Coordinates of C-alpha atoms (C1' of nucleotides) in Angstrom, one line a residue:
Chain A
X28 CA 266.4 -179.6 126.1
X29 CA 269.5 -180.2 124.1
X30 CA 270.1 -177.8 121.4
X31 CA 273.3 -178.2 119.4
X32 CA 273.0 -176.0 116.4
X33 CA 274.3 -177.8 113.4
X34 CA 275.7 -175.4 110.8
X35 CA 274.6 -177.6 107.9
X36 CA 271.0 -177.8 109.0
X37 CA 268.6 -175.9 106.8
X38 CA 267.2 -173.1 108.7
X39 CA 263.8 -171.5 109.4
X40 CA 264.8 -168.4 107.5
X41 CA 263.9 -170.4 104.4
X42 CA 260.3 -170.4 105.6
X43 CA 258.2 -167.8 103.9
X44 CA 256.9 -165.1 106.2
X45 CA 254.7 -162.4 104.7
X46 CA 252.7 -159.6 106.2
X47 CA 249.7 -157.5 105.6
X48 CA 250.3 -154.1 107.3
X49 CA 247.2 -151.9 107.1
X50 CA 247.0 -148.6 108.8
X51 CA 243.7 -148.4 110.8
X52 CA 242.5 -145.2 109.3
X53 CA 239.2 -146.5 107.9
X54 CA 237.6 -149.7 106.6
X55 CA 239.5 -152.4 104.7
X56 CA 239.2 -151.5 101.1
X57 CA 239.1 -153.7 98.1
X58 CA 242.7 -153.0 97.1
X59 CA 243.7 -153.9 100.7
X60 CA 241.8 -157.1 100.5
X61 CA 243.7 -158.0 97.4
X62 CA 247.0 -157.2 99.0
X63 CA 246.0 -159.4 101.9
X64 CA 244.8 -162.1 99.6
X65 CA 248.1 -162.2 97.6
X66 CA 250.1 -162.3 100.8
X67 CA 247.9 -165.0 102.3
X68 CA 248.0 -167.1 99.1
X69 CA 251.7 -166.7 98.8
X70 CA 252.1 -167.9 102.4
X71 CA 249.7 -170.8 102.0
X72 CA 251.2 -171.8 98.8
X73 CA 254.6 -172.0 100.4
X74 CA 253.5 -173.3 103.7
X75 CA 254.6 -170.1 105.2
X76 CA 253.3 -167.7 107.8
X77 CA 250.9 -164.8 107.3
X78 CA 251.3 -162.0 109.7
X79 CA 248.9 -159.1 110.4
X80 CA 250.7 -156.0 111.5
X81 CA 249.0 -152.8 112.4
X82 CA 250.8 -149.8 111.1
X83 CA 249.3 -147.1 113.3
X84 CA 252.2 -144.7 113.7
X85 CA 249.9 -142.0 112.5
X86 CA 248.2 -141.6 115.9
X87 CA 246.0 -138.8 114.8
X88 CA 244.2 -140.8 112.2
X89 CA 244.3 -144.3 113.6
X90 CA 241.3 -145.6 115.5
X91 CA 240.4 -148.8 117.3
X92 CA 237.2 -148.9 115.5
X93 CA 238.9 -149.0 112.2
X94 CA 241.2 -151.7 113.4
X95 CA 238.3 -153.9 114.4
X96 CA 236.6 -153.3 111.1
X97 CA 239.7 -154.5 109.3
X98 CA 239.7 -157.6 111.5
X99 CA 236.1 -158.4 110.7
X100 CA 236.6 -157.9 107.0
X101 CA 239.6 -160.1 106.9
X102 CA 237.9 -162.7 109.0
X103 CA 234.8 -162.6 106.7
X104 CA 237.1 -163.2 103.7
X105 CA 238.6 -166.1 105.5
X106 CA 242.1 -164.7 105.4
X107 CA 243.2 -165.9 108.8
X108 CA 246.5 -164.6 110.1
X109 CA 249.0 -166.8 111.9
X110 CA 250.6 -164.0 113.9
X111 CA 249.7 -160.5 114.8
X112 CA 246.7 -158.4 115.1
X113 CA 244.7 -159.5 118.1
X114 CA 246.4 -162.8 118.1
X115 CA 250.0 -162.2 119.2
X116 CA 252.9 -164.3 118.3
X117 CA 256.7 -164.7 118.9
X118 CA 257.6 -161.3 117.3
X119 CA 255.1 -159.1 119.1
X120 CA 253.8 -156.7 119.8
X121 CA 252.3 -156.4 116.3
X122 CA 250.8 -153.0 116.7
X123 CA 253.4 -150.4 115.9
X124 CA 252.3 -147.8 118.4
X125 CA 253.3 -150.4 121.0
X126 CA 256.7 -150.8 119.6
X127 CA 258.1 -147.3 120.1
X128 CA 261.0 -148.4 122.3
X129 CA 262.2 -150.7 119.6
X130 CA 262.3 -147.9 117.0
X131 CA 263.9 -145.5 119.5
X132 CA 266.8 -147.8 119.9
X133 CA 267.3 -148.0 116.2
X134 CA 267.0 -144.2 115.9
X135 CA 269.7 -143.8 118.5
X136 CA 271.9 -146.1 116.6
X137 CA 271.4 -144.2 113.4
X138 CA 272.2 -140.9 115.2
X139 CA 275.3 -142.3 116.8
X140 CA 276.6 -143.8 113.6
X141 CA 276.1 -140.5 111.9
X142 CA 273.5 -142.0 109.5
X143 CA 270.8 -139.6 110.7
X144 CA 270.6 -136.1 112.1
X145 CA 268.3 -133.7 113.7
X146 CA 266.5 -131.2 111.5
X147 CA 265.1 -128.1 113.0
X148 CA 263.3 -126.7 109.9
X149 CA 259.7 -125.7 110.6
X150 CA 256.9 -126.8 108.4
X151 CA 256.7 -123.3 107.0
X152 CA 260.4 -123.3 106.1
X153 CA 260.0 -126.7 104.5
X154 CA 257.1 -125.4 102.5
X155 CA 259.3 -122.6 101.2
X156 CA 262.2 -124.9 100.4
X157 CA 259.9 -127.1 98.5
X158 CA 258.4 -124.3 96.5
X159 CA 261.8 -123.0 95.6
X160 CA 263.1 -126.4 94.6
X161 CA 260.1 -126.9 92.4
X162 CA 260.6 -123.5 90.8
X163 CA 264.2 -124.4 90.1
X164 CA 263.1 -127.8 88.7
X165 CA 265.1 -129.6 91.2
X166 CA 264.7 -133.3 91.7
X167 CA 264.9 -133.1 95.5
X168 CA 262.9 -130.8 97.5
X169 CA 264.8 -130.9 100.8
X170 CA 268.4 -129.9 100.4
X171 CA 269.9 -131.4 103.6
X172 CA 270.7 -128.0 105.1
X173 CA 270.5 -129.4 108.7
X174 CA 273.1 -132.1 108.0
X175 CA 275.9 -129.9 109.4
X176 CA 274.5 -127.6 112.0
X177 CA 276.8 -125.8 114.3
X178 CA 276.1 -126.3 118.0
X179 CA 275.4 -122.6 118.1
X180 CA 272.7 -122.9 115.6
X181 CA 271.2 -125.9 117.5
X182 CA 271.2 -124.0 120.7
X183 CA 269.5 -121.2 119.0
X184 CA 266.8 -123.4 117.7
X185 CA 266.4 -125.1 121.0
X186 CA 266.1 -121.7 122.7
X187 CA 263.4 -120.8 120.3
X188 CA 261.6 -123.9 121.5
X189 CA 261.9 -125.8 118.2
X190 CA 261.5 -129.6 118.4
X191 CA 263.6 -131.3 115.8
X192 CA 262.7 -134.1 113.5
X193 CA 265.2 -136.8 112.7
X194 CA 266.2 -137.3 109.1
X195 CA 268.1 -140.2 107.5
X196 CA 271.2 -139.5 105.5
X197 CA 270.7 -140.9 102.1
X198 CA 273.7 -142.6 100.6
X199 CA 275.5 -141.4 97.6
X200 CA 275.8 -144.7 95.9
X201 CA 273.0 -146.3 93.8
X202 CA 270.5 -148.5 95.5
X203 CA 269.4 -151.7 93.9
X204 CA 265.7 -152.4 94.0
X205 CA 265.0 -155.9 93.0
X206 CA 261.3 -156.5 92.6
X207 CA 259.7 -159.9 92.0
X208 CA 257.0 -158.4 89.8
X209 CA 258.6 -155.3 88.2
X210 CA 262.2 -156.6 87.9
X211 CA 265.3 -154.9 89.2
X212 CA 266.7 -151.5 88.7
X213 CA 269.3 -149.2 90.2
X214 CA 268.0 -146.0 91.8
X215 CA 270.1 -142.9 91.3
X216 CA 270.9 -141.6 94.8
X217 CA 270.6 -138.1 93.5
X218 CA 266.8 -138.6 93.3
X219 CA 266.6 -139.5 97.0
X220 CA 266.4 -137.0 99.7
X221 CA 266.9 -137.2 103.4
X222 CA 263.6 -138.4 104.7
X223 CA 262.1 -137.5 108.0
X224 CA 262.1 -140.8 110.0
X225 CA 261.0 -139.3 113.3
X226 CA 258.4 -136.6 113.7
X227 CA 259.1 -133.6 116.0
X228 CA 256.7 -135.2 118.5
X229 CA 259.0 -138.2 118.7
X230 CA 256.8 -140.6 116.8
X231 CA 258.6 -142.5 114.1
X232 CA 257.4 -142.6 110.5
X233 CA 256.3 -145.3 108.2
X234 CA 259.5 -145.7 106.2
X235 CA 261.4 -146.3 109.3
X236 CA 259.0 -148.5 111.2
X237 CA 258.0 -150.6 108.2
X238 CA 261.5 -151.7 107.3
X239 CA 262.6 -152.2 110.9
X240 CA 259.6 -154.4 111.6
X241 CA 260.0 -156.4 108.4
X242 CA 263.4 -157.2 109.6
X243 CA 262.5 -157.8 113.3
X244 CA 259.6 -160.0 112.3
X245 CA 261.7 -161.9 109.9
X246 CA 259.6 -161.0 106.9
X247 CA 260.9 -162.7 103.8
X248 CA 258.7 -161.1 101.2
X249 CA 257.0 -157.8 101.2
X250 CA 254.0 -157.9 98.8
X251 CA 252.3 -154.5 98.6
X252 CA 250.7 -152.1 96.2
X253 CA 252.9 -150.1 93.7
X254 CA 252.0 -146.9 95.5
X255 CA 254.9 -148.0 97.7
X256 CA 257.4 -148.4 95.0
X257 CA 259.0 -145.1 95.6
X258 CA 259.4 -145.8 99.3
X259 CA 261.3 -149.0 98.6
X260 CA 264.8 -147.5 98.0
X261 CA 264.3 -145.3 101.0
X262 CA 263.5 -148.3 103.2
X263 CA 266.4 -150.2 101.7
X264 CA 268.7 -147.3 102.5
X265 CA 267.5 -147.3 106.1
X266 CA 268.0 -151.1 106.4
X267 CA 271.5 -150.7 105.0
X268 CA 272.4 -148.0 107.5
X269 CA 271.1 -150.2 110.3
X270 CA 272.7 -153.4 109.0
X271 CA 269.3 -155.0 108.7
X272 CA 268.4 -157.8 106.4
X273 CA 266.3 -156.6 103.4
X274 CA 263.3 -158.7 102.4
X275 CA 262.4 -159.4 98.8
X276 CA 259.9 -157.0 97.4
X277 CA 256.9 -157.6 95.1
X278 CA 254.9 -154.6 94.1
X279 CA 251.5 -155.5 92.8
X280 CA 249.6 -153.2 90.4
X281 CA 247.0 -150.8 91.6
X282 CA 243.2 -151.4 91.6
X283 CA 241.7 -148.7 89.5
X284 CA 238.3 -147.1 89.2
X285 CA 236.5 -147.0 85.8
X286 CA 238.3 -143.9 84.9
X287 CA 241.7 -145.4 85.6
X288 CA 242.5 -143.8 88.9
X289 CA 243.6 -145.6 92.0
X290 CA 240.6 -146.7 94.1
X291 CA 240.5 -144.8 97.4
X292 CA 238.3 -144.7 100.4
X293 CA 238.0 -141.0 100.0
X294 CA 236.7 -141.0 96.5
X295 CA 234.9 -144.3 96.2
X296 CA 233.3 -144.8 99.5
X297 CA 231.1 -147.9 99.8
X298 CA 232.2 -149.2 96.4
X299 CA 235.6 -150.1 97.9
X300 CA 234.5 -151.1 101.4
X301 CA 234.9 -154.8 101.9
X302 CA 232.4 -154.9 104.7
X303 CA 229.7 -153.3 102.5
X304 CA 230.0 -156.2 100.2
X305 CA 229.2 -158.5 103.0
X306 CA 226.3 -156.4 104.0
X307 CA 224.9 -156.3 100.5
X308 CA 224.9 -160.0 100.2
X309 CA 228.1 -160.9 98.4
X310 CA 229.9 -164.1 99.2
X311 CA 233.5 -164.0 100.3
X312 CA 234.5 -166.7 97.8
X313 CA 233.1 -164.4 95.0
X314 CA 235.0 -161.4 96.3
X315 CA 238.2 -163.4 96.7
X316 CA 237.9 -164.9 93.2
X317 CA 237.2 -161.5 91.8
X318 CA 240.2 -159.7 93.4
X319 CA 242.5 -162.6 92.7
X320 CA 241.9 -162.1 89.0
X321 CA 242.8 -158.4 89.3
X322 CA 246.4 -158.4 88.2
X323 CA 246.8 -162.1 88.3
X324 CA 245.8 -164.9 85.9
X325 CA 246.5 -168.5 85.6
X326 CA 246.0 -169.3 82.0
X327 CA 243.7 -168.4 79.1
X328 CA 240.7 -170.4 80.2
X329 CA 240.0 -170.4 83.9
X330 CA 238.0 -167.7 85.6
X331 CA 236.5 -169.6 88.5
X332 CA 238.9 -170.5 91.2
X333 CA 238.1 -172.0 94.6
X334 CA 240.2 -170.8 97.4
X335 CA 242.0 -174.1 97.4
X336 CA 242.8 -173.8 93.7
X337 CA 244.0 -170.3 94.3
X338 CA 246.4 -171.5 97.0
X339 CA 247.6 -174.2 94.7
X340 CA 248.0 -172.1 91.6
X341 CA 248.9 -168.6 92.9
X342 CA 252.3 -167.5 91.8
X343 CA 254.0 -164.1 91.9
X344 CA 255.4 -164.7 88.5
X345 CA 252.0 -164.5 86.9
X346 CA 251.2 -161.2 88.5
X347 CA 250.9 -158.5 85.8
X348 CA 252.6 -155.1 85.9
X349 CA 249.8 -152.8 84.9
X350 CA 246.8 -151.6 86.9
X351 CA 243.5 -153.3 86.8
X352 CA 240.1 -151.6 86.7
X353 CA 237.5 -152.8 89.2
X354 CA 234.5 -154.0 87.2
X355 CA 231.5 -154.6 89.5
X356 CA 229.7 -156.4 86.7
X357 CA 232.2 -159.2 86.8
X358 CA 232.0 -159.4 90.6
X359 CA 228.2 -159.7 90.2
X360 CA 228.6 -162.5 87.8
X361 CA 231.0 -164.3 90.1
X362 CA 228.7 -163.7 93.0
X363 CA 225.6 -165.2 91.3
X364 CA 227.8 -168.1 90.2
X365 CA 228.7 -168.8 93.8
X366 CA 225.2 -168.2 95.1
X367 CA 223.9 -170.8 92.6
X368 CA 226.5 -173.3 93.8
X369 CA 224.9 -173.2 97.3
X370 CA 222.2 -175.7 98.3
X371 CA 218.7 -174.3 98.8
X372 CA 219.1 -174.8 102.5
X373 CA 222.3 -172.8 102.6
X374 CA 220.9 -170.1 100.4
X375 CA 217.9 -169.9 102.7
X376 CA 220.2 -169.4 105.7
X377 CA 222.0 -166.6 103.9
X378 CA 218.8 -164.9 102.8
X379 CA 216.9 -165.0 106.1
X380 CA 218.9 -162.0 107.7
X381 CA 217.9 -159.9 104.7
X382 CA 214.2 -160.7 105.1
X383 CA 214.5 -160.0 108.8
X384 CA 216.3 -156.7 108.2
X385 CA 213.6 -155.7 105.9
X386 CA 211.0 -156.6 108.4
X387 CA 209.4 -159.2 106.2
X388 CA 209.8 -162.0 108.7
X389 CA 210.5 -162.0 112.4
X390 CA 210.6 -165.7 113.0
X391 CA 211.8 -168.5 110.9
X392 CA 209.1 -171.0 111.9
X393 CA 207.9 -171.6 108.4
X394 CA 211.3 -172.9 107.3
X395 CA 209.9 -175.2 104.6
X396 CA 207.9 -172.5 103.1
X397 CA 210.9 -170.2 103.1
X398 CA 213.0 -172.8 101.4
X399 CA 210.3 -173.3 98.8
X400 CA 210.4 -169.6 98.1
X401 CA 214.1 -169.7 97.7
X402 CA 213.9 -172.6 95.4
X403 CA 211.3 -170.9 93.3
X404 CA 213.5 -167.8 93.0
X405 CA 216.1 -170.1 91.6
X406 CA 219.0 -168.5 89.9
X407 CA 217.7 -165.1 90.0
X408 CA 219.9 -163.7 92.7
X409 CA 222.9 -161.7 91.9
X410 CA 223.4 -160.8 95.6
X411 CA 221.4 -162.0 98.6
X412 CA 220.0 -158.5 98.8
X413 CA 218.1 -159.2 95.6
X414 CA 215.9 -161.5 97.6
X415 CA 213.9 -158.5 98.7
X416 CA 212.5 -157.2 95.3
X417 CA 212.3 -160.8 94.2
X418 CA 210.1 -162.0 97.1
X419 CA 208.6 -159.1 99.0
X420 CA 205.0 -159.9 97.8
X421 CA 205.2 -163.3 99.4
X422 CA 205.2 -161.7 102.8
X423 CA 202.9 -158.7 102.3
X424 CA 200.3 -157.4 100.0
X425 CA 201.3 -153.9 100.7
X426 CA 202.9 -153.4 97.3
X427 CA 202.2 -151.0 94.4
X428 CA 201.4 -152.2 91.0
X429 CA 204.4 -151.2 88.9
X430 CA 203.3 -148.5 86.5
X431 CA 205.3 -149.8 83.6
X432 CA 204.0 -153.3 84.0
X433 CA 200.5 -152.1 84.4
X434 CA 200.7 -150.1 81.3
X435 CA 202.1 -152.9 79.2
X436 CA 200.1 -155.9 80.5
X437 CA 196.9 -154.6 82.0
X438 CA 196.4 -152.1 79.2
X439 CA 196.8 -148.5 78.3
X440 CA 193.4 -148.3 76.7
X441 CA 190.0 -148.6 78.2
X442 CA 189.3 -151.5 75.9
X443 CA 192.3 -153.5 77.0
X444 CA 191.6 -152.9 80.6
X445 CA 188.2 -154.3 80.2
X446 CA 189.7 -157.4 78.5
X447 CA 192.1 -157.7 81.4
X448 CA 189.4 -157.4 83.9
X449 CA 187.5 -160.1 82.1
X450 CA 190.5 -162.4 82.1
X451 CA 191.2 -161.8 85.8
X452 CA 187.5 -162.4 86.6
X453 CA 187.6 -165.7 84.8
X454 CA 190.9 -166.7 86.4
X455 CA 189.4 -165.9 89.8
X456 CA 186.5 -168.2 89.1
X457 CA 188.7 -171.0 87.9
X458 CA 191.0 -170.7 90.9
X459 CA 188.0 -170.6 93.2
X460 CA 186.8 -173.9 91.8
X461 CA 190.1 -175.6 91.5
X462 CA 190.1 -178.6 93.8
X463 CA 193.7 -178.2 95.0
X464 CA 196.2 -175.4 94.8
X465 CA 199.2 -177.4 93.8
X466 CA 201.3 -176.3 90.8
X467 CA 200.1 -179.1 88.5
X468 CA 196.4 -178.6 89.1
X469 CA 196.5 -174.9 88.7
X470 CA 198.6 -175.1 85.6
X471 CA 196.3 -177.5 83.9
X472 CA 193.3 -175.4 84.7
X473 CA 194.8 -172.2 83.5
X474 CA 196.1 -173.6 80.3
X475 CA 192.8 -175.2 79.7
X476 CA 191.1 -171.8 80.0
X477 CA 193.6 -169.9 77.8
X478 CA 193.7 -172.5 75.1
X479 CA 190.0 -173.0 74.9
X480 CA 189.2 -169.3 74.8
X481 CA 192.0 -168.5 72.5
X482 CA 193.7 -166.2 74.9
X483 CA 197.4 -165.7 74.7
X484 CA 199.1 -167.5 77.6
X485 CA 201.4 -164.6 78.1
X486 CA 198.5 -162.1 78.4
X487 CA 196.7 -164.1 81.0
X488 CA 199.8 -165.0 83.0
X489 CA 201.2 -161.5 83.0
X490 CA 197.9 -160.0 84.0
X491 CA 197.7 -162.5 86.9
X492 CA 201.4 -162.0 87.8
X493 CA 200.9 -158.3 88.3
X494 CA 197.7 -158.9 90.3
X495 CA 199.6 -161.2 92.6
X496 CA 203.0 -159.6 92.8
X497 CA 202.8 -156.1 91.5
X498 CA 205.6 -156.8 89.1
X499 CA 206.1 -158.2 85.6
X500 CA 209.1 -160.4 86.5
X501 CA 209.9 -163.2 88.8
X502 CA 209.7 -166.9 89.3
X503 CA 207.2 -169.2 87.6
X504 CA 203.8 -167.9 88.3
X505 CA 202.5 -171.4 89.2
X506 CA 205.1 -171.6 91.9
X507 CA 204.0 -168.2 93.1
X508 CA 200.3 -169.2 93.2
X509 CA 201.1 -172.4 95.1
X510 CA 203.4 -170.7 97.5
X511 CA 201.0 -167.8 98.2
X512 CA 198.1 -170.2 98.9
X513 CA 194.5 -170.1 98.1
X514 CA 193.4 -167.4 100.5
X515 CA 196.0 -164.9 99.5
X516 CA 195.4 -165.5 95.8
X517 CA 191.7 -165.2 96.0
X518 CA 192.1 -162.0 97.9
X519 CA 194.6 -160.4 95.6
X520 CA 192.7 -160.9 92.3
X521 CA 189.6 -159.0 93.3
X522 CA 191.7 -156.2 94.6
X523 CA 193.5 -156.0 91.2
X524 CA 190.2 -156.1 89.4
X525 CA 189.0 -153.2 91.5
X526 CA 192.1 -151.3 90.8
X527 CA 191.5 -151.5 87.1
Chain B
rG21 C1' 257.7 -129.1 88.0
rC22 C1' 260.5 -133.5 89.6
rC23 C1' 261.1 -138.9 90.3
rG24 C1' 259.0 -143.5 89.0
rC25 C1' 255.8 -147.2 86.8
rU26 C1' 252.8 -148.9 82.9
rA27 C1' 250.7 -149.6 77.8
rU28 C1' 246.4 -156.4 73.8
rC29 C1' 238.7 -155.8 72.6
rG30 C1' 234.6 -151.0 76.9
rU31 C1' 236.7 -154.3 81.2
rC32 C1' 239.7 -158.6 83.4
rU33 C1' 243.3 -161.1 80.7
rA34 C1' 246.0 -165.3 77.4
rG35 C1' 249.8 -165.2 73.9
rG36 C1' 254.5 -163.4 72.5
rG37 C1' 259.6 -163.1 66.3
rG38 C1' 255.5 -166.3 61.4
rU39 C1' 248.3 -167.3 65.1
rU40 C1' 242.0 -166.2 61.3
rA41 C1' 245.6 -162.5 68.1
rG42 C1' 242.4 -166.9 72.2
rG43 C1' 239.1 -166.9 76.7
rA44 C1' 235.9 -164.4 80.3
rC45 C1' 232.7 -160.2 82.0
rG46 C1' 229.7 -156.7 79.8
rG47 C1' 227.0 -155.5 75.0
rA48 C1' 223.9 -156.9 70.6
rU49 C1' 220.8 -160.6 67.9
rG50 C1' 218.1 -165.1 67.6
rG51 C1' 216.1 -169.6 70.0
rU52 C1' 213.7 -171.9 74.5
rU53 C1' 209.7 -170.1 78.0
rC54 C1' 203.9 -167.4 81.4
rU55 C1' 207.6 -162.8 82.6
rC56 C1' 212.5 -162.0 84.3
rA57 C1' 216.7 -164.6 85.1
rG58 C1' 219.0 -168.9 83.2
rC59 C1' 220.4 -172.0 79.2
rC60 C1' 221.8 -172.6 73.9
rA61 C1' 223.4 -170.4 69.3
rU62 C1' 225.4 -166.3 66.6
rC63 C1' 227.7 -161.4 66.2
rA64 C1' 230.5 -156.8 67.1
rA65 C1' 234.9 -155.5 69.7
rA66 C1' 242.0 -154.9 70.8
rC67 C1' 248.0 -155.4 69.9
rC68 C1' 249.1 -146.4 71.8
rG69 C1' 252.2 -143.8 67.7
rG70 C1' 256.9 -143.5 65.1
rG71 C1' 261.5 -145.3 64.0
rG72 C1' 264.9 -149.3 64.0
rU73 C1' 266.7 -154.9 64.3
rU74 C1' 264.8 -158.9 61.1
rC75 C1' 263.1 -162.6 55.4
rG76 C1' 259.3 -161.5 59.0
rA77 C1' 257.5 -157.4 64.8
rA78 C1' 251.7 -157.0 68.4
rU79 C1' 256.1 -159.6 70.4
rC80 C1' 263.0 -157.4 70.8
rC81 C1' 265.5 -152.1 71.0
rC82 C1' 265.1 -146.7 70.8
rC83 C1' 262.3 -142.3 70.8
rG84 C1' 257.7 -140.2 71.5
rU85 C1' 252.8 -140.0 73.5
rA86 C1' 249.3 -141.0 77.0
rG87 C1' 247.7 -142.7 81.6
rC88 C1' 248.7 -143.6 86.5
rG89 C1' 251.5 -143.5 91.1
rG90 C1' 254.7 -140.8 94.3
rU91 C1' 256.4 -136.2 95.4
rA92 C1' 254.0 -134.9 103.8
rC93 C1' 256.7 -134.2 110.5
rC94 C1' 250.2 -140.1 105.9
rA95 C1' 250.7 -145.0 105.1

RNA sequence: GCCGCUAUCGUCUAGGGGUUAGGACGGAUGGUUCUCAGCCAUCAAACCGGGGUUCGAAUCCCCGUAGCGGUACCA
């Protein structure tokens, strides 16, 4: 293979390379999903590469289980990564705990160039220093006291058995942070302190590994949440000390809860767990559409975006600067929209697992019947899980009559109950005599009865609905009658009458 | 405490020196209908405050205020 590098050739470094770097300390949460989406969209839009890196330097909290949950969540969302994770690639390994030798080499370099030093302070001492600094209203908590330790002092600490951490020496010149979303600003070095970059157990820390890997993996744009904004100058300082190339940064606003606080696994549990949305019957396109609009907008009219449109239209320049509140109502609206886009057949496929989990069906042999049920339910699903309350009575007659519905439609008074009983008895007779149980025949017969006897349609229908389903809401009653079939219907009406 | 970021209807947002400040979710009301959902129609609902700059400020600048984020040998 003949490779003659031509200096005038445009190089691969122009290719966008972005990464999502979760730490596997729990499930993927909704904010993480949005970070992943923005990165992925940015990569797709620019024909770039999307990398999944696992930032698991916190060995104590990282788990394999969590890592796999993150994989499945990302896969469910359809945010496929080109490199990293379980997939490998040319810049691997992509799991930080496997990259320790790489970091060690950089740390050695930092130590040898005098850009880093050992710190022998104990956690207790540090605690004290912090408390004092705070009391003195200092900007920095750590004062850099270990920068110039005599070898005597070091020997003393070593003799005590102290294991040092490594700290980076922060520069004394301003650091320029240029952010694609927030704009650029100069950070006063006086606000920066010598960060710990290697723990006393030898494991490097986030601020070190992150920027090293971004450089090593040729990341061009770091798109992450604003909770990392304060880390950025520290990472830039480390990169400078190491002579590494600094990527472009884009800090995207936080996803907030309804009281305006950052959404977290700890405080919001299932509400933020992407995998829970899958389990509850949300569609990935709805979740994606929803989080895309958190902090990003295209114009003043479009709310619904297909994934392809998102790829085409996504742009960092249209990302806002302020946090966005997570509004489940809007997600629900989007979800029902996307559910309604699905064909009856696809909707049936999606809903079958929910019926099965509920124990309502164990085989799917009556596929046509199931599809007819789904069709009758129509646009009444917000999530697939809603199929249960909407259709339970099709599969079992072991349901209660809803007290509120009973009171309203069957009657609170003795008199009204008698009337209801009479109506149901008449309806029973009509249905017994009806030649066929199709929608049209039943409808004609019932309307004939109500209209000729001057009975309100609503009264008769609701009385019957409760008798057949136990509830006061749901699909067209004629659909229900037809789908339930003659035997079931003729069984349920007498039972209701007896209950009165 | 310190450092930083942000600020348009309840929420997501558009706009941005001169607009009746627009859309969407949610809410309310009416219509359609056997109920619910849907659909249709209508309505309520916002430029954080104060100073500048300007003929004119929600928009630009400054100062407040508030909220949030960070402040770890977490990420």
